[in-house]
PDB file of C-alpha atoms in Angstrom:
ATOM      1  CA  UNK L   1      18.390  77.499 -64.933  1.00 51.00           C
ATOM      2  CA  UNK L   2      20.531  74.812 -65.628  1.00 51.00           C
ATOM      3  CA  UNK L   3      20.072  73.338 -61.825  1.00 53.00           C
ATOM      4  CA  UNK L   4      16.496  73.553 -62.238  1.00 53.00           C
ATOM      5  CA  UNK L   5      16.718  71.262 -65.375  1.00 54.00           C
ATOM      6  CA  UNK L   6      19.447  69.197 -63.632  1.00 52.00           C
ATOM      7  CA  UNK L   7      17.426  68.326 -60.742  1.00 49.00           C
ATOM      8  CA  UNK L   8      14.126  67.436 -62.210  1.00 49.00           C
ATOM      9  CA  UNK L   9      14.759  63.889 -63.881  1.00 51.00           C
ATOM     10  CA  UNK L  10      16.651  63.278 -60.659  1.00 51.00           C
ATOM     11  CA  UNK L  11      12.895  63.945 -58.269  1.00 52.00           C
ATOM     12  CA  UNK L  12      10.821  61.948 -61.075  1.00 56.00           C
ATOM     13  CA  UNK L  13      13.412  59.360 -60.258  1.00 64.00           C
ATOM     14  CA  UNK L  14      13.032  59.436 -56.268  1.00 69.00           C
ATOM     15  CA  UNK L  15       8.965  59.789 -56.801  1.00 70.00           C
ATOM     16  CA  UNK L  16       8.893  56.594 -58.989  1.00 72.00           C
ATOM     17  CA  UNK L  17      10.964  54.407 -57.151  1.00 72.00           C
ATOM     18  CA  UNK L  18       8.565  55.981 -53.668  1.00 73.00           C
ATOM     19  CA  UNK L  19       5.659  54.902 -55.809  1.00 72.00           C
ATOM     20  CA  UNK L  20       6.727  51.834 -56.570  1.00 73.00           C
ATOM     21  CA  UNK L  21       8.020  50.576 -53.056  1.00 74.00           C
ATOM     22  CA  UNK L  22       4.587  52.409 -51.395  1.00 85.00           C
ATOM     23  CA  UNK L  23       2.766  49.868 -54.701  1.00 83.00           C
ATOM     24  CA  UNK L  24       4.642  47.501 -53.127  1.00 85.00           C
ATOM     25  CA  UNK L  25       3.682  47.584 -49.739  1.00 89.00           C
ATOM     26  CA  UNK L  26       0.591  48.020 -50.101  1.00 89.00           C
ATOM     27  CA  UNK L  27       0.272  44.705 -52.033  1.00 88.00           C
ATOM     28  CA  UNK L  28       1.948  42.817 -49.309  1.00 90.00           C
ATOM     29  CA  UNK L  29      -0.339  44.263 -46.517  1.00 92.00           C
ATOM     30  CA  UNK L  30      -3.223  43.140 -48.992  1.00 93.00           C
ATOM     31  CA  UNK L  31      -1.843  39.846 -49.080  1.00 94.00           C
ATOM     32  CA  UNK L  32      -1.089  39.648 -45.417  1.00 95.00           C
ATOM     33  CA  UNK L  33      -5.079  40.900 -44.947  1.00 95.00           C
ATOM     34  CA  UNK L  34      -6.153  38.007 -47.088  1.00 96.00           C
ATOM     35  CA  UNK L  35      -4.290  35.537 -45.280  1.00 97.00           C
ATOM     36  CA  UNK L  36      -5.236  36.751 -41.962  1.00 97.00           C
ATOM     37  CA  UNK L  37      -9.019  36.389 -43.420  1.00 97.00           C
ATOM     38  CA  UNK L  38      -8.484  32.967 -44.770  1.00 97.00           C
ATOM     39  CA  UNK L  39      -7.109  32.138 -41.206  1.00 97.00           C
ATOM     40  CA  UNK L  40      -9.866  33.236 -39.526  1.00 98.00           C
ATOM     41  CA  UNK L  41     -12.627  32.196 -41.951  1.00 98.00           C
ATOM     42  CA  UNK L  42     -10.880  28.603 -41.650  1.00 98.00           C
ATOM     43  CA  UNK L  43     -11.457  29.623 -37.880  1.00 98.00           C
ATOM     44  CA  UNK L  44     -14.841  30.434 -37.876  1.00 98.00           C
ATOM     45  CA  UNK L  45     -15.668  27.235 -39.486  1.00 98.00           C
ATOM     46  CA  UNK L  46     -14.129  24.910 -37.160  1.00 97.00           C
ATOM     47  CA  UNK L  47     -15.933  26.285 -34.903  1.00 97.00           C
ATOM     48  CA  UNK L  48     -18.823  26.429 -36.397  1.00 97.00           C
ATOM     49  CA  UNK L  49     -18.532  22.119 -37.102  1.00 97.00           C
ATOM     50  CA  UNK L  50     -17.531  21.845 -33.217  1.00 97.00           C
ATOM     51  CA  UNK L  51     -20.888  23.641 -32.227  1.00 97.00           C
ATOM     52  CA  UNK L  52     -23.335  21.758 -34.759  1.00 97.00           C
ATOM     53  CA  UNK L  53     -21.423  18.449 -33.223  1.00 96.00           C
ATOM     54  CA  UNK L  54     -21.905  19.481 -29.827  1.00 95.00           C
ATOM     55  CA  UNK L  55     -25.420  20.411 -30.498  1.00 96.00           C
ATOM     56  CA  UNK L  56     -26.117  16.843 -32.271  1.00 95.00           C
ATOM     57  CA  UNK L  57     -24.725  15.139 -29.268  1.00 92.00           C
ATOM     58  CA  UNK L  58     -27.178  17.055 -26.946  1.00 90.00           C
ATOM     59  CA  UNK L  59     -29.775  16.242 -29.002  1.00 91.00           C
ATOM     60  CA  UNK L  60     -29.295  12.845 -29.498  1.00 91.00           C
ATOM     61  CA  UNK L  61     -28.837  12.938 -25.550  1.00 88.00           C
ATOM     62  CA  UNK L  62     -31.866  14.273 -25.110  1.00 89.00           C
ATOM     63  CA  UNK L  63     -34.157  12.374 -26.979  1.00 89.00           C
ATOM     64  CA  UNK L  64     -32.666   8.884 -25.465  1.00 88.00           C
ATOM     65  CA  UNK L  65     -33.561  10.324 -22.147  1.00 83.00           C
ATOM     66  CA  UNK L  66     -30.605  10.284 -20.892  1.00 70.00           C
ATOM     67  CA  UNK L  67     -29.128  13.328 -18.164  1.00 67.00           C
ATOM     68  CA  UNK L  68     -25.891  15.139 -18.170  1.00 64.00           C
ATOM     69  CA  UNK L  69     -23.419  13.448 -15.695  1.00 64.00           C
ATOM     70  CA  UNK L  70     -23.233  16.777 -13.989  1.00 56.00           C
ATOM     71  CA  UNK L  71     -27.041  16.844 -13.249  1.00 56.00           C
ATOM     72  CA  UNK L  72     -26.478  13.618 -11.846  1.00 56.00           C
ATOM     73  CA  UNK L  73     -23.851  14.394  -9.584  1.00 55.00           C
ATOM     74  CA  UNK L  74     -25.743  17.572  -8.389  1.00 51.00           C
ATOM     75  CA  UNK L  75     -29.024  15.402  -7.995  1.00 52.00           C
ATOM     76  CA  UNK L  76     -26.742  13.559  -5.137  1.00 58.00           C
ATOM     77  CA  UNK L  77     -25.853  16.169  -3.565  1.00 55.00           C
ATOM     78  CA  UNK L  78     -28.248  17.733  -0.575  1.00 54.00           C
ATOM     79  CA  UNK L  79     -28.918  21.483  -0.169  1.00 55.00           C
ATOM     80  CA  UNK L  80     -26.582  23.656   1.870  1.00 58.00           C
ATOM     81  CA  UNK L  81     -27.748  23.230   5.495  1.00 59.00           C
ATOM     82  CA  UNK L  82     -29.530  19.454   5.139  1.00 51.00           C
ATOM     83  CA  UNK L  83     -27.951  16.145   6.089  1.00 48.00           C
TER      84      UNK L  83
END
């Protein structure tokens, strides 16, 4: 009987410190997940300022009538089989 006492504190020991470094991981993946959000969120937002900009610019394009250089350059150019 006197094993069984002896090993008991010795477990409660080992299942503390487990809990405690498991606590511990688990609080650094939590804070790696919330950085990992933050970058993306900081992300999605750039993005989101590069599309409205783009989309001003085509707008303001538009309503000065004036054409995309591309449809320009394709307006030149005759069809396939033409001269």
């Amino acid at each position: 009987m006197d094993n069984q006492w002896n090993a008991a504190p010795s477990s409660g020991t080992n299942s503390d410190r487990n809990v405690h470094v498991n606590g511990a991981e688990k609080k650094a993946q939590s804070q790696e997940q919330q950085e990992a959000e933050k970058h993306l969120q900081m992300r999605v937002e750039a993005q989101e300022k590069y599309m409205r900009s783009m989309m001003e610019k085509a707008h303001q394009a538009l309503a000065s009538g004036a054409t995309w250089p591309a449809a320009n350059e394709q307006a030149k150019i005759s069809p396939p089989g033409r001269k």
